Coordinates of C-alpha atoms in Angstrom, one line a residue:
Chain J
X950 CA 50.1 28.6 -2.6
X951 CA 50.1 25.6 -4.8
X952 CA 47.6 25.0 -7.6
X953 CA 45.4 22.7 -5.7
X954 CA 44.8 25.3 -3.0
X955 CA 43.5 27.8 -5.6
X956 CA 41.2 25.2 -6.9
X957 CA 39.6 25.0 -3.5
X958 CA 39.5 28.7 -3.1
X959 CA 35.9 29.5 -2.4
X960 CA 36.5 33.2 -3.3
X961 CA 36.3 32.0 -6.9
X962 CA 32.6 31.3 -6.5
X963 CA 30.0 34.0 -6.4
X964 CA 30.2 34.2 -2.7
X965 CA 26.5 34.6 -2.2
X966 CA 25.4 32.8 1.0
X967 CA 23.1 29.8 0.2
X968 CA 22.7 28.5 3.7
X969 CA 23.1 30.5 6.9
X970 CA 22.9 28.7 10.2
X971 CA 23.2 30.9 13.3
X972 CA 23.4 29.6 16.8
X973 CA 21.4 26.4 16.1
X974 CA 20.5 24.1 19.0
X975 CA 18.6 20.9 19.0
X976 CA 17.5 18.5 21.7
X977 CA 16.2 14.9 21.4
X978 CA 14.2 14.9 24.7
X979 CA 16.9 15.8 27.2
X980 CA 19.7 14.9 25.0
X981 CA 21.5 18.0 23.6
X982 CA 22.4 16.9 20.1
X983 CA 23.4 20.2 18.5
X984 CA 25.1 22.7 20.7
X985 CA 25.3 26.0 18.9
X986 CA 26.0 25.5 15.2
X987 CA 27.2 28.5 13.1
X988 CA 27.8 27.8 9.5
X989 CA 27.5 29.8 6.3
X990 CA 27.7 28.0 3.0
X991 CA 28.3 30.0 -0.1
X992 CA 26.8 29.3 -3.5
X993 CA 28.7 26.6 -5.3
X994 CA 30.6 25.8 -2.2
X995 CA 31.3 22.1 -1.4
X996 CA 31.6 21.1 2.2
X997 CA 32.5 17.7 3.6
X998 CA 31.4 17.0 7.2
X999 CA 33.1 14.3 9.2
X1000 CA 33.2 13.2 12.8
X1001 CA 32.5 10.3 15.0
X1002 CA 29.1 8.7 15.0
X1003 CA 26.6 10.4 17.3
X1004 CA 28.4 13.7 16.8
X1005 CA 25.3 15.3 15.2
X1006 CA 26.5 15.5 11.5
X1007 CA 23.4 13.9 10.1
X1008 CA 21.1 15.8 12.4
X1009 CA 22.7 19.1 11.3
X1010 CA 22.1 18.5 7.6
X1011 CA 18.6 17.1 8.2
X1012 CA 17.7 20.4 9.9
X1013 CA 18.5 22.2 6.7
X1014 CA 15.5 20.7 4.9
X1015 CA 13.4 20.4 8.0
X1016 CA 13.4 16.6 8.3
X1017 CA 14.4 17.5 11.8
X1018 CA 13.2 20.6 13.6
X1019 CA 15.7 22.8 15.4
X1020 CA 14.6 24.4 18.6
X1021 CA 16.9 27.4 18.9
X1022 CA 18.7 29.6 16.5
X1023 CA 18.1 30.4 12.9
X1024 CA 18.5 28.7 9.5
X1025 CA 17.9 30.4 6.2
X1026 CA 18.2 28.7 2.9
X1027 CA 18.5 30.8 -0.2
X1028 CA 17.2 33.8 1.7
X1029 CA 14.1 32.0 3.1
X1030 CA 14.1 31.4 6.8
X1031 CA 12.9 28.0 8.1
X1032 CA 10.0 28.5 10.3
X1033 CA 6.9 26.5 11.0
X1034 CA 5.3 28.0 7.8
X1035 CA 4.5 24.8 5.9
X1036 CA 4.6 26.6 2.5
X1037 CA 8.1 27.8 3.2
X1038 CA 9.2 24.4 4.2
X1039 CA 7.8 22.8 1.0
X1040 CA 9.4 25.5 -1.1
X1041 CA 12.8 24.9 0.5
X1042 CA 12.5 21.1 0.2
X1043 CA 11.8 21.4 -3.5
X1044 CA 15.1 23.4 -3.8
X1045 CA 17.2 21.2 -1.6
X1046 CA 18.0 17.7 -2.8
X1047 CA 18.7 15.0 -0.3
X1048 CA 20.5 11.7 -0.8
X1049 CA 20.1 9.2 2.0
X1050 CA 22.3 6.4 3.3
X1051 CA 19.7 3.8 2.5
X1052 CA 18.7 5.3 -0.8
X1053 CA 15.0 5.4 0.1
X1054 CA 13.8 4.8 -3.5
X1055 CA 10.1 4.0 -3.8
X1056 CA 10.0 0.3 -4.3
X1057 CA 6.5 0.2 -5.9
X1058 CA 7.5 2.5 -8.7
X1059 CA 9.8 2.0 -11.7
X1060 CA 13.1 3.8 -11.8
X1061 CA 11.6 6.3 -14.3
X1062 CA 8.5 6.9 -12.2
X1063 CA 10.7 7.4 -9.1
X1064 CA 12.4 10.2 -11.0
X1065 CA 9.3 11.9 -12.5
X1066 CA 7.2 11.8 -9.3
X1067 CA 8.6 15.0 -7.9
X1068 CA 8.7 17.0 -11.1
X1069 CA 5.2 16.0 -12.1
X1070 CA 3.5 16.6 -8.8
X1071 CA 5.6 19.3 -7.1
X1072 CA 6.9 21.3 -10.1
X1073 CA 3.8 20.5 -12.2
X1074 CA 5.9 19.6 -15.3
X1075 CA 4.0 17.7 -18.0
X1076 CA 4.7 14.0 -17.9
X1077 CA 6.3 13.7 -21.3
X1078 CA 8.7 16.5 -20.5
X1079 CA 9.5 15.2 -17.1
X1080 CA 10.3 11.8 -18.6
X1081 CA 12.7 13.3 -21.1
X1082 CA 14.4 15.2 -18.3
X1083 CA 14.5 12.0 -16.2
X1084 CA 16.2 10.1 -19.0
X1085 CA 18.7 12.8 -19.3
X1086 CA 19.7 12.5 -15.7
X1087 CA 19.7 8.7 -15.8
X1088 CA 22.2 8.9 -18.6
X1089 CA 24.2 11.3 -16.6
X1090 CA 24.5 8.7 -13.8
X1091 CA 25.1 6.0 -16.4
X1092 CA 22.0 4.0 -15.8
X1093 CA 19.6 4.9 -18.5
X1094 CA 19.1 1.3 -19.6
X1095 CA 17.5 0.4 -16.2
X1096 CA 14.7 3.0 -16.5
X1097 CA 11.9 0.5 -16.7
X1098 CA 13.1 -1.7 -13.8
X1099 CA 12.1 -1.6 -10.2
X1100 CA 14.5 -0.5 -7.4
X1101 CA 14.6 -4.0 -6.0
X1102 CA 16.1 -5.3 -9.2
X1103 CA 19.2 -3.0 -9.0
X1104 CA 22.4 -3.2 -7.0
X1105 CA 23.1 -0.9 -4.1
X1106 CA 25.4 1.3 -6.1
X1107 CA 22.9 1.6 -8.9
X1108 CA 20.1 2.4 -6.5
X1109 CA 22.2 5.2 -5.0
X1110 CA 22.9 6.7 -8.4
X1111 CA 19.2 6.6 -9.2
X1112 CA 18.6 8.3 -5.9
X1113 CA 21.0 11.1 -6.9
X1114 CA 19.4 11.4 -10.3
X1115 CA 16.0 11.6 -8.6
X1116 CA 17.1 14.5 -6.5
X1117 CA 18.6 16.2 -9.6
X1118 CA 15.3 16.0 -11.4
X1119 CA 14.0 18.6 -9.0
X1120 CA 16.7 21.0 -10.2
X1121 CA 17.9 21.7 -6.7
X1122 CA 20.1 24.6 -5.8
X1123 CA 21.7 22.6 -3.0
X1124 CA 22.4 18.9 -2.6
X1125 CA 22.7 17.3 0.8
X1126 CA 24.3 13.9 1.1
X1127 CA 23.8 11.9 4.3
X1128 CA 26.5 9.2 4.3
X1129 CA 25.7 8.2 0.7
X1130 CA 28.3 5.4 0.5
X1131 CA 28.1 3.9 4.0
X1132 CA 25.5 1.2 3.1
X1133 CA 27.4 0.2 -0.1
X1134 CA 29.6 -2.8 -0.8
X1135 CA 33.2 -1.6 -1.3
X1136 CA 33.3 -2.2 -5.0
X1137 CA 30.3 0.0 -5.5
X1138 CA 31.5 3.1 -3.6
X1139 CA 33.6 4.4 -6.5
X1140 CA 30.7 4.5 -9.0
X1141 CA 28.7 6.6 -6.6
X1142 CA 31.6 8.9 -5.8
X1143 CA 32.3 9.4 -9.5
X1144 CA 28.8 10.7 -10.0
X1145 CA 29.2 13.0 -7.0
X1146 CA 32.5 14.3 -8.4
X1147 CA 30.9 15.0 -11.8
X1148 CA 28.2 17.0 -9.9
X1149 CA 30.8 18.9 -8.0
X1150 CA 32.6 19.9 -11.3
X1151 CA 29.3 21.4 -12.5
X1152 CA 29.3 23.8 -9.6
X1153 CA 26.5 22.3 -7.4
X1154 CA 26.4 23.6 -3.8
X1155 CA 26.9 20.5 -1.8
X1156 CA 27.1 19.4 1.9
X1157 CA 28.4 15.8 2.2
X1158 CA 28.5 13.9 5.4
X1159 CA 31.0 11.1 4.7
X1160 CA 34.1 9.3 5.8
X1161 CA 35.5 9.1 2.3
X1162 CA 38.5 11.3 2.9
X1163 CA 39.7 10.8 -0.7
X1164 CA 36.5 12.5 -1.8
X1165 CA 37.0 15.3 0.7
X1166 CA 40.6 15.9 -0.5
X1167 CA 39.6 16.0 -4.2
X1168 CA 36.4 18.1 -4.3
X1169 CA 35.8 19.9 -1.0
X1170 CA 36.4 23.5 -0.4
X1171 CA 36.1 23.1 3.3
X1172 CA 36.2 20.1 5.6
X1173 CA 34.3 20.4 8.9
X1174 CA 35.0 18.2 11.9
X1175 CA 32.1 17.7 14.3
X1176 CA 32.1 16.2 17.8
X1177 CA 29.6 16.4 20.6
X1178 CA 27.1 18.5 18.6
X1179 CA 29.6 21.2 17.7
X1180 CA 31.7 22.2 14.7
X1181 CA 35.1 21.7 16.3
X1182 CA 37.2 22.7 13.3
X1183 CA 36.7 23.7 9.7
X1184 CA 39.4 24.3 7.1
X1185 CA 40.6 23.7 3.6
X1186 CA 41.4 20.0 3.0
X1187 CA 45.1 20.7 2.9
X1188 CA 45.1 22.5 6.2
X1189 CA 42.6 20.1 7.7
X1190 CA 44.5 16.9 6.9
X1191 CA 48.1 18.2 7.2
X1192 CA 47.8 20.6 10.0
X1193 CA 44.8 19.9 12.3
X1194 CA 44.4 22.4 15.1
X1195 CA 42.5 20.5 17.8
X1196 CA 43.4 17.4 19.8
X1197 CA 40.0 15.8 19.0
X1198 CA 40.5 16.3 15.3
X1199 CA 44.0 14.9 15.5
X1200 CA 42.7 11.9 17.4
X1201 CA 39.9 11.3 14.9
X1202 CA 42.2 11.6 11.9
X1203 CA 44.6 9.2 13.4
X1204 CA 41.8 6.7 13.8
X1205 CA 40.4 6.8 10.3
X1206 CA 43.5 7.5 8.1
Chain T
X342 CA 35.0 -33.6 -37.7
X343 CA 35.4 -30.7 -35.4
X344 CA 32.0 -29.5 -36.2
X345 CA 30.5 -32.9 -35.3
X346 CA 32.3 -32.9 -32.0
X347 CA 31.0 -29.5 -31.3
X348 CA 27.4 -30.6 -32.0
X349 CA 27.7 -33.4 -29.5
X350 CA 28.6 -31.1 -26.7
X351 CA 26.0 -28.5 -27.4
X352 CA 23.2 -31.1 -27.1
X353 CA 21.0 -30.0 -24.3
X354 CA 20.9 -32.5 -21.5
X355 CA 17.4 -33.4 -20.2
X356 CA 16.9 -33.3 -16.5
X357 CA 17.0 -36.8 -15.1
X358 CA 13.6 -38.5 -15.0
X359 CA 12.8 -39.3 -11.4
X360 CA 9.2 -40.3 -11.6
X361 CA 7.3 -42.1 -14.3
X362 CA 3.6 -42.1 -14.8
X363 CA 0.9 -42.5 -12.1
X364 CA 3.0 -44.7 -9.8
X365 CA 5.9 -42.3 -9.8
X366 CA 3.6 -39.4 -9.2
X367 CA 1.9 -41.1 -6.3
X368 CA 5.2 -42.2 -4.9
X369 CA 6.5 -38.6 -4.9
X370 CA 3.3 -36.8 -3.8
X371 CA 1.3 -39.3 -1.7
X372 CA 3.7 -41.8 -0.2
X373 CA 7.0 -40.0 0.4
X374 CA 7.8 -41.0 4.0
X375 CA 5.8 -42.8 6.6
X376 CA 3.9 -39.8 8.0
X377 CA 2.6 -38.8 4.5
X378 CA 1.7 -42.4 3.7
X379 CA -0.4 -42.7 6.8
X380 CA -2.1 -39.4 6.1
X381 CA -2.9 -40.5 2.5
X382 CA -4.4 -43.8 3.8
X383 CA -6.5 -42.0 6.3
X384 CA -7.8 -39.5 3.7
X385 CA -8.6 -42.3 1.3
X386 CA -10.5 -44.1 4.1
X387 CA -12.5 -41.1 5.0
X388 CA -13.4 -40.3 1.4
X389 CA -14.4 -44.0 0.8
X390 CA -16.6 -43.8 3.9
X391 CA -18.3 -40.5 3.1
X392 CA -18.2 -39.8 -0.6
X393 CA -20.4 -42.7 -1.9
X394 CA -23.2 -42.1 0.6
X395 CA -23.1 -38.4 -0.1
X396 CA -23.3 -38.9 -3.8
X397 CA -26.1 -41.4 -3.2
X398 CA -28.0 -38.9 -1.0
X399 CA -27.4 -35.9 -3.3
X400 CA -27.9 -37.4 -6.7
X401 CA -29.2 -41.0 -6.8
X402 CA -31.9 -41.1 -4.2
X403 CA -32.8 -37.5 -4.4
X404 CA -36.1 -35.8 -5.4
X405 CA -35.6 -32.9 -7.8
X406 CA -38.9 -31.4 -8.8
X407 CA -41.7 -32.8 -6.8
X408 CA -44.0 -31.7 -4.0
X409 CA -43.1 -31.8 -0.3
X410 CA -45.1 -34.9 0.2
X411 CA -43.4 -36.8 -2.5
X412 CA -40.1 -35.7 -1.1
X413 CA -40.8 -37.4 2.2
X414 CA -41.1 -40.7 0.3
X415 CA -37.6 -40.3 -1.2
X416 CA -34.7 -41.4 1.0
X417 CA -32.2 -38.9 -0.5
X418 CA -32.0 -35.2 -0.7
X419 CA -35.0 -33.1 -1.4
X420 CA -33.8 -30.5 -3.9
X421 CA -37.4 -29.7 -4.6
X422 CA -37.4 -27.4 -1.6
X423 CA -35.0 -25.2 -3.6
X424 CA -36.6 -25.5 -7.0
X425 CA -40.2 -25.0 -5.9
X426 CA -39.3 -22.0 -3.8
X427 CA -36.4 -20.7 -5.9
X428 CA -37.9 -17.3 -6.7
X429 CA -39.0 -16.6 -3.2
X430 CA -35.6 -17.6 -1.8
X431 CA -33.8 -15.4 -4.3
X432 CA -36.1 -12.4 -4.5
X433 CA -38.2 -12.5 -1.3
X434 CA -41.4 -10.4 -1.3
X435 CA -40.5 -8.5 -4.4
X436 CA -43.7 -8.5 -6.5
X437 CA -43.7 -11.7 -8.5
X438 CA -44.4 -10.3 -11.9
X439 CA -41.6 -7.7 -11.5
X440 CA -38.9 -10.0 -10.3
X441 CA -37.1 -9.6 -13.6
X442 CA -36.1 -6.2 -12.4
X443 CA -33.9 -7.3 -9.4
X444 CA -32.6 -10.1 -11.7
X445 CA -31.5 -7.6 -14.4
X446 CA -30.0 -5.4 -11.6
X447 CA -28.0 -8.3 -10.4
X448 CA -26.8 -9.1 -13.9
X449 CA -25.6 -5.5 -14.3
X450 CA -23.8 -5.7 -10.9
X451 CA -22.1 -9.0 -11.8
X452 CA -21.2 -7.7 -15.2
X453 CA -19.6 -4.6 -13.8
X454 CA -17.8 -6.6 -11.1
X455 CA -16.5 -9.0 -13.6
X456 CA -15.3 -6.3 -16.0
X457 CA -13.6 -4.5 -13.1
X458 CA -11.5 -7.5 -12.3
X459 CA -9.0 -6.6 -14.9
X460 CA -6.8 -3.7 -13.8
X461 CA -6.2 -2.6 -17.4
X462 CA -9.9 -1.7 -17.5
X463 CA -9.6 0.7 -14.7
X464 CA -10.2 4.1 -16.2
X465 CA -12.5 7.1 -16.1
X466 CA -15.0 5.3 -18.3
X467 CA -15.3 2.4 -15.9
X468 CA -16.0 4.9 -13.2
X469 CA -18.8 6.4 -15.4
X470 CA -20.2 3.0 -16.2
X471 CA -20.3 2.2 -12.5
X472 CA -22.2 5.4 -11.8
X473 CA -24.7 4.8 -14.7
X474 CA -24.9 1.1 -13.6
X475 CA -25.8 2.1 -10.0
X476 CA -28.5 4.6 -11.2
X477 CA -30.0 1.9 -13.4
X478 CA -29.9 -0.7 -10.6
X479 CA -31.5 1.7 -8.2
X480 CA -34.2 2.5 -10.7
X481 CA -34.8 -1.2 -11.4
X482 CA -35.2 -1.9 -7.7
X483 CA -37.2 1.2 -6.7
X484 CA -39.2 1.7 -9.8
X485 CA -41.7 4.6 -10.1
X486 CA -40.2 6.0 -13.3
X487 CA -40.5 5.1 -17.0
X488 CA -43.6 3.0 -16.4
X489 CA -41.9 0.7 -13.8
X490 CA -44.2 0.1 -10.9
X491 CA -42.9 1.5 -7.6
X492 CA -41.7 -1.1 -5.2
X493 CA -41.3 -0.1 -1.6
X494 CA -37.9 -1.0 -0.1
X495 CA -39.6 -3.0 2.6
X496 CA -40.3 -5.5 -0.1
X497 CA -36.7 -5.9 -1.1
X498 CA -35.2 -9.2 0.0
X499 CA -33.3 -12.3 -0.7
X500 CA -30.1 -12.3 -2.7
X501 CA -30.4 -8.7 -4.1
X502 CA -30.6 -7.4 -0.5
X503 CA -27.6 -9.4 0.6
X504 CA -25.6 -8.2 -2.4
X505 CA -26.8 -4.6 -1.9
X506 CA -25.7 -4.6 1.8
X507 CA -22.4 -6.3 1.1
X508 CA -21.2 -4.5 -2.1
X509 CA -22.1 -1.1 -0.8
X510 CA -21.1 -1.9 2.7
X511 CA -17.6 -3.0 1.6
X512 CA -16.9 -0.4 -1.0
X513 CA -17.9 2.4 1.4
X514 CA -16.2 0.9 4.5
X515 CA -12.8 0.5 2.8
X516 CA -12.1 4.2 2.0
X517 CA -13.6 5.2 5.4
X518 CA -11.3 2.7 7.1
X519 CA -8.3 4.2 5.3
X520 CA -9.2 7.7 6.4
X521 CA -9.7 6.5 10.0
X522 CA -6.3 4.8 9.9
X523 CA -4.7 8.0 8.7
X524 CA -6.6 10.0 11.3
X525 CA -5.4 7.8 14.1
X526 CA -1.8 8.5 13.0
X527 CA -2.4 12.3 12.7
X528 CA -0.3 14.7 14.5
X529 CA -3.4 16.8 15.3
X530 CA -4.5 15.6 18.7
X531 CA -8.2 16.3 18.2
X532 CA -8.4 14.3 15.0
X533 CA -6.3 11.5 16.5
X534 CA -8.5 11.2 19.6
X535 CA -11.8 11.2 17.6
X536 CA -10.5 8.4 15.5
X537 CA -9.2 6.4 18.4
X538 CA -12.4 6.8 20.3
X539 CA -14.5 5.9 17.3
X540 CA -12.4 2.8 16.4
X541 CA -12.3 1.5 19.9
X542 CA -15.9 2.1 20.6
X543 CA -17.1 0.4 17.5
X544 CA -14.7 -2.6 17.9
X545 CA -15.9 -2.9 21.5
X546 CA -19.5 -3.8 20.6
X547 CA -20.8 -6.6 18.5
X548 CA -22.4 -5.9 15.1
X549 CA -25.7 -7.2 16.4
X550 CA -25.9 -4.5 19.0
X551 CA -25.1 -1.8 16.3
X552 CA -27.9 -3.2 14.1
X553 CA -30.3 -3.1 17.1
X554 CA -29.3 0.4 17.9
X555 CA -29.7 1.5 14.3
X556 CA -33.2 -0.1 14.0
X557 CA -34.6 0.4 17.5
X558 CA -32.8 3.0 19.5
X559 CA -31.9 5.5 16.7
X560 CA -35.5 6.1 15.6
X561 CA -36.4 7.0 19.2
X562 CA -34.3 10.1 18.9
X563 CA -35.9 11.2 15.7
X564 CA -38.8 13.7 15.9
X565 CA -42.3 12.3 15.4
X566 CA -43.1 11.4 11.8
X567 CA -39.5 11.4 10.6
X568 CA -38.3 8.0 9.5
X569 CA -35.2 6.7 7.9
X570 CA -35.2 3.8 5.5
X571 CA -34.6 0.6 7.5
X572 CA -32.2 -0.9 4.9
X573 CA -30.2 2.3 4.8
X574 CA -29.9 2.3 8.6
X575 CA -28.6 -1.3 8.5
X576 CA -26.3 -0.4 5.7
X577 CA -24.8 2.5 7.7
X578 CA -24.3 0.2 10.7
X579 CA -22.5 -2.3 8.6
X580 CA -20.3 0.4 7.0
X581 CA -19.4 1.9 10.3
X582 CA -18.6 -1.5 11.9
X583 CA -16.5 -2.8 9.0
X584 CA -14.6 0.5 8.6
X585 CA -13.3 0.3 12.2
X586 CA -11.8 -3.1 11.6
X587 CA -10.3 -2.0 8.2
X588 CA -8.8 1.0 9.9
X589 CA -6.8 -1.1 12.3
X590 CA -5.5 -3.4 9.6
X591 CA -4.5 -0.4 7.5
X592 CA -2.8 1.1 10.5
X593 CA -0.7 -2.0 10.7
X594 CA 0.4 -1.5 7.1
X595 CA 1.2 2.1 7.7
X596 CA 3.4 1.2 10.7
X597 CA 5.2 -1.3 8.5
X598 CA 6.4 1.5 6.3
X599 CA 10.0 2.6 6.9
X600 CA 10.6 6.2 8.0
X601 CA 12.9 6.6 5.0
X602 CA 9.9 6.5 2.6
X603 CA 8.2 9.4 4.3
X604 CA 11.5 11.3 4.4
X605 CA 12.3 10.7 0.8
X606 CA 8.9 11.9 -0.2
X607 CA 8.9 14.9 2.0
X608 CA 12.4 15.9 1.1
X609 CA 11.3 16.4 -2.5
X610 CA 8.6 18.7 -1.4
X611 CA 5.6 16.5 -1.6
X612 CA 2.9 17.6 0.8
X613 CA 1.1 15.3 3.3
X614 CA -1.7 14.4 0.9
X615 CA 0.6 13.6 -2.0
X616 CA 3.0 11.7 0.2
X617 CA 0.2 9.5 1.4
X618 CA -1.5 9.1 -2.0
X619 CA 1.6 8.5 -4.1
X620 CA 4.1 6.9 -1.8
X621 CA 2.8 5.5 1.4
X622 CA -0.7 4.2 0.8
X623 CA 0.1 2.3 -2.4
X624 CA 2.7 0.3 -0.5
X625 CA 0.9 0.0 2.8
X626 CA -2.4 -1.1 1.3
X627 CA -0.7 -3.7 -0.7
X628 CA 1.0 -5.2 2.3
X629 CA -2.3 -5.6 4.1
X630 CA -4.3 -7.1 1.2
X631 CA -4.6 -10.5 2.9
X632 CA -6.0 -9.3 6.3
X633 CA -8.2 -6.7 4.6
X634 CA -9.7 -9.4 2.4
X635 CA -10.3 -11.5 5.6
X636 CA -12.3 -8.6 7.0
X637 CA -14.2 -8.0 3.8
X638 CA -15.1 -11.7 3.7
X639 CA -16.3 -11.8 7.2
X640 CA -18.3 -8.6 6.7
X641 CA -19.9 -10.2 3.6
X642 CA -21.1 -13.1 5.8
X643 CA -22.1 -10.8 8.6
X644 CA -24.7 -9.2 6.5
X645 CA -26.8 -12.2 7.3
X646 CA -27.1 -10.8 10.8
X647 CA -29.7 -8.3 9.5
X648 CA -32.3 -11.0 10.0
X649 CA -32.5 -9.9 13.6
X650 CA -33.9 -6.5 12.6
X651 CA -36.4 -8.2 10.3
X652 CA -34.7 -7.6 7.0
X653 CA -35.4 -10.5 4.6
X654 CA -31.9 -11.3 3.3
X655 CA -31.0 -14.5 1.6
X656 CA -30.8 -16.5 4.8
X657 CA -34.1 -15.2 6.1
X658 CA -36.0 -16.0 3.0
X659 CA -34.6 -19.5 3.1
X660 CA -35.5 -19.9 6.7
X661 CA -39.1 -18.8 6.1
X662 CA -39.5 -21.3 3.3
X663 CA -38.5 -24.0 5.8
X664 CA -41.2 -22.8 8.2
X665 CA -43.8 -23.7 5.6
X666 CA -45.3 -27.0 6.8
X667 CA -44.9 -28.5 3.3
X668 CA -41.2 -28.0 3.3
X669 CA -40.5 -28.3 7.0
X670 CA -37.5 -30.6 7.8
X671 CA -35.5 -30.0 4.6
X672 CA -33.2 -27.5 6.1
X673 CA -30.1 -29.6 5.1
X674 CA -30.7 -29.1 1.4
X675 CA -31.8 -25.5 1.7
X676 CA -28.9 -24.4 3.8
X677 CA -26.5 -26.4 1.7
X678 CA -27.5 -24.3 -1.3
X679 CA -27.3 -21.0 0.6
X680 CA -23.8 -22.1 1.9
X681 CA -22.7 -22.6 -1.7
X682 CA -23.9 -19.1 -2.7
X683 CA -22.0 -17.6 0.2
X684 CA -19.0 -19.7 -0.6
X685 CA -19.0 -18.5 -4.2
X686 CA -19.0 -14.9 -3.0
X687 CA -16.2 -15.4 -0.5
X688 CA -14.1 -17.6 -2.7
X689 CA -14.2 -15.2 -5.6
X690 CA -13.1 -12.4 -3.2
X691 CA -10.1 -14.3 -1.9
X692 CA -9.2 -15.5 -5.4
X693 CA -9.3 -12.0 -6.7
X694 CA -7.2 -10.7 -3.9
X695 CA -4.5 -13.3 -4.6
X696 CA -4.5 -12.3 -8.3
X697 CA -4.3 -8.6 -7.4
X698 CA -1.5 -9.2 -4.9
X699 CA 0.5 -11.1 -7.6
X700 CA 0.0 -8.4 -10.2
X701 CA 0.9 -5.6 -7.8
X702 CA 4.1 -7.2 -6.7
X703 CA 5.2 -8.2 -10.2
X704 CA 8.7 -6.9 -10.9
X705 CA 9.2 -5.4 -7.4
X706 CA 11.2 -8.3 -6.0
X707 CA 14.4 -9.6 -7.3

């Protein structure tokens, strides 16, 4: 095995399961979006999910923090099972950060207030402390000088970095990324990916829905391919890109690479 | 040499002067194009036709402080109808010697409203001063304590009554409307249906019928001897009516919010109450400031409908002055003044809403 493979070796992480999905199904009306998802994500594991549009990738990760409700099967996050118990849901949501395709910053608040909203109101951290933390994370995403501006005054790439910092302020154990670079102009994609790569180096557990295959190759432990609501194939990036097993995976890779 | 050359180029160039003086301004603003020129000429003609006679009527030929008989001699406006009856028009049947009390109450109200205009003044202490102010105002109107003679609320009238009905009506209707709008969007079927039925039922009837119901039908259901204050009943009717309209406007604002805002708030663990209070409502309510103010303005004017249940608001006191034989026939002047008072109220509301809108959106756009 070459060095790169060992870097991706998940056995180096603690191996404790952070997310466990067993036999999950979901329907939108009569439309069967997710058809039996089984997935276990270990602590500090980084997973990239790809697949054609409509394959259920976004829906799958949105089920993990209950933005969508699954109708069959089980999901547990950090040992807590997702049920209709609203307290459980709020607890899991505070532990799971989510970054959206369209950033979804709060346009009526300054960047700093966007970041401190969750810590102050959910984690009950004093404002001054929350602001210090927020500045720390803004520096980390290289955007501290914009703290007093409003989201509408920032570029797309900057807004997405703020959105990542906003999630990090909640000290999440898991970060979910729902096509974080799809709405960005090409020249801004790199600045966002760089921040995500930094995050990966620090050992964050991440699930990233993206078509950035360069990102997948450089940081993912596992790449999953989804189609028709199922996980068709999942493997290390080397195996996945060099030696895809299924016809559908081969077809998809031939279309995007 | 080089320095000099440099200086020449750094000289700021002034924008080219396109219009000079009055003629240039008129050319640019009044006569640019045939259509605008025609409009300008028509406007000037209308002003020339109507303004001099109006000024003549209102100021030159007018009688300012005479009796009704003397007024009939004058060919212009009879402002005496206002001046001679001023205190009755403003204060209605409030005991004459105690009319300083509603006057002071109104001063306190205007003072508080004016001070609250500035958003920087919004604090806990402003809230306390409003509470204290309301208590003092109530005391001044009602009396019965600290040596103030008690005045029955049936004697309240004129401008204080109009202000009482509108200020309380609007401040109570607004939060109620917001709650109804949220209720109508609720996932709980019971809550949603109650709100829908309420809103549609109230919007389906005119305010007049609600006022009638509150003053005539509602007391029929009360046991013998139990009565509710008539003003309070009218007040409640106005609040319930206005709230239903505000609810629909606010619902429009809520629907204008993108799903992403809810998701972002929820995904950081904010509960429903905090999501609404911190993320959704600040944005949604700001979007609907213009239609909300329209409703508040029309509700302010609609308070004059209480005349039909025999409350003596500003319009009714004016009307009753005009039924006095001495002043009969001077309705033009009297209603003109009342119209100005209403206009001042409405105009300051819409002016303030524009100011607020501007302040709230500062910095948010590019």
